């Protein structure tokens, strides 16, 4: 979530995304679940993560700058994720049709189980998303 991308949403949608993402970050921090925040470069032009969200990140959060839409293309971020030793990831972000999608595909290619938190995501659609998790992972078959 960066100011540049949030500014492209209507004020009501922007406020909803910030409030819901802040609440979600607070929940993750309370349960000590690691959080990875990525910022697209150049940050001096696109802005940082809004302070309303940063306030709730907690000490388990790591912030990275990236040059690619797909966060897994950045070696430092990929190594950090490997170090966390978690195979389930929840993605949220402003550009669901670009960064979130590309990151989801990259994470799937690395065998992560990926979920998108719809109520904290934005995108080019102005329609509100229901408060659900949507799996990006293919269904697993059991034998």
PDB file of C-alpha atoms in Angstrom, residues 54-122:
ATOM      1  CA  UNK A  54       2.440   1.638   9.683  1.00  0.00           C
ATOM      2  CA  UNK A  55       1.196   2.413  13.198  1.00  0.00           C
ATOM      3  CA  UNK A  56      -0.149  -1.123  13.568  1.00  0.00           C
ATOM      4  CA  UNK A  57       2.578  -3.218  11.959  1.00  0.00           C
ATOM      5  CA  UNK A  58       4.396  -4.192  15.153  1.00  0.00           C
ATOM      6  CA  UNK A  59       7.887  -5.584  15.593  1.00  0.00           C
ATOM      7  CA  UNK A  60       7.282  -8.677  13.410  1.00  0.00           C
ATOM      8  CA  UNK A  61       7.028  -6.524  10.263  1.00  0.00           C
ATOM      9  CA  UNK A  62       9.790  -6.134   7.689  1.00  0.00           C
ATOM     10  CA  UNK A  63       9.725  -3.441   5.031  1.00  0.00           C
ATOM     11  CA  UNK A  64      11.359  -3.934   1.620  1.00  0.00           C
ATOM     12  CA  UNK A  65      11.705  -1.813  -1.494  1.00  0.00           C
ATOM     13  CA  UNK A  66      11.306  -3.695  -4.775  1.00  0.00           C
ATOM     14  CA  UNK A  67      11.949  -3.149  -8.472  1.00  0.00           C
ATOM     15  CA  UNK A  68       9.583  -5.822  -9.785  1.00  0.00           C
ATOM     16  CA  UNK A  69       5.813  -6.303  -9.673  1.00  0.00           C
ATOM     17  CA  UNK A  70       6.456  -9.885  -8.497  1.00  0.00           C
ATOM     18  CA  UNK A  71       7.977  -9.697  -5.012  1.00  0.00           C
ATOM     19  CA  UNK A  72       9.600 -13.147  -5.481  1.00  0.00           C
ATOM     20  CA  UNK A  73      11.904 -11.719  -8.165  1.00  0.00           C
ATOM     21  CA  UNK A  74      13.687  -9.739  -5.453  1.00  0.00           C
ATOM     22  CA  UNK A  75      16.370 -11.964  -3.887  1.00  0.00           C
ATOM     23  CA  UNK A  76      16.295 -10.208  -0.498  1.00  0.00           C
ATOM     24  CA  UNK A  77      12.504 -10.607  -0.147  1.00  0.00           C
ATOM     25  CA  UNK A  78      12.597 -14.220  -1.353  1.00  0.00           C
ATOM     26  CA  UNK A  79      15.330 -15.084   1.162  1.00  0.00           C
ATOM     27  CA  UNK A  80      13.398 -13.393   3.946  1.00  0.00           C
ATOM     28  CA  UNK A  81      10.303 -15.448   3.131  1.00  0.00           C
ATOM     29  CA  UNK A  82      12.379 -18.640   3.079  1.00  0.00           C
ATOM     30  CA  UNK A  83      13.845 -17.729   6.474  1.00  0.00           C
ATOM     31  CA  UNK A  84      10.341 -17.332   7.946  1.00  0.00           C
ATOM     32  CA  UNK A  85       9.738 -21.012   7.139  1.00  0.00           C
ATOM     33  CA  UNK A  86       6.012 -20.516   6.455  1.00  0.00           C
ATOM     34  CA  UNK A  87       4.215 -22.056   3.487  1.00  0.00           C
ATOM     35  CA  UNK A  88       0.940 -20.114   3.764  1.00  0.00           C
ATOM     36  CA  UNK A  89       0.874 -16.473   2.714  1.00  0.00           C
ATOM     37  CA  UNK A  90      -1.905 -13.890   2.734  1.00  0.00           C
ATOM     38  CA  UNK A  91      -1.482 -11.143   0.115  1.00  0.00           C
ATOM     39  CA  UNK A  92      -3.065  -7.736   0.123  1.00  0.00           C
ATOM     40  CA  UNK A  93      -2.317  -4.640  -1.908  1.00  0.00           C
ATOM     41  CA  UNK A  94      -3.606  -1.770  -4.004  1.00  0.00           C
ATOM     42  CA  UNK A  95      -2.837  -3.075  -7.457  1.00  0.00           C
ATOM     43  CA  UNK A  96      -4.569  -6.457  -7.406  1.00  0.00           C
ATOM     44  CA  UNK A  97      -4.366  -6.694 -11.178  1.00  0.00           C
ATOM     45  CA  UNK A  98      -0.593  -6.110 -11.243  1.00  0.00           C
ATOM     46  CA  UNK A  99       1.608  -6.484  -8.136  1.00  0.00           C
ATOM     47  CA  UNK A 100      -0.704  -8.759  -6.155  1.00  0.00           C
ATOM     48  CA  UNK A 101      -1.393 -10.986  -9.169  1.00  0.00           C
ATOM     49  CA  UNK A 102       2.266 -11.200 -10.220  1.00  0.00           C
ATOM     50  CA  UNK A 103       3.378 -11.880  -6.633  1.00  0.00           C
ATOM     51  CA  UNK A 104       0.684 -14.539  -6.248  1.00  0.00           C
ATOM     52  CA  UNK A 105       1.895 -16.304  -9.395  1.00  0.00           C
ATOM     53  CA  UNK A 106       5.517 -16.057  -8.252  1.00  0.00           C
ATOM     54  CA  UNK A 107       4.707 -17.446  -4.802  1.00  0.00           C
ATOM     55  CA  UNK A 108       2.680 -20.288  -6.319  1.00  0.00           C
ATOM     56  CA  UNK A 109       5.652 -21.190  -8.526  1.00  0.00           C
ATOM     57  CA  UNK A 110       7.715 -21.492  -5.317  1.00  0.00           C
ATOM     58  CA  UNK A 111       5.099 -23.863  -3.806  1.00  0.00           C
ATOM     59  CA  UNK A 112       3.540 -21.413  -1.357  1.00  0.00           C
ATOM     60  CA  UNK A 113      -0.151 -21.671  -0.495  1.00  0.00           C
ATOM     61  CA  UNK A 114      -1.444 -18.184  -1.293  1.00  0.00           C
ATOM     62  CA  UNK A 115      -4.562 -16.339  -0.156  1.00  0.00           C
ATOM     63  CA  UNK A 116      -5.722 -12.829  -1.016  1.00  0.00           C
ATOM     64  CA  UNK A 117      -7.426 -10.805   1.688  1.00  0.00           C
ATOM     65  CA  UNK A 118     -10.165  -9.226  -0.410  1.00  0.00           C
ATOM     66  CA  UNK A 119     -11.421  -6.660   2.108  1.00  0.00           C
ATOM     67  CA  UNK A 120      -8.005  -4.992   2.325  1.00  0.00           C
ATOM     68  CA  UNK A 121      -7.226  -4.972  -1.390  1.00  0.00           C
ATOM     69  CA  UNK A 122      -7.770  -2.382  -4.055  1.00  0.00           C
TER      70      UNK A 122
END
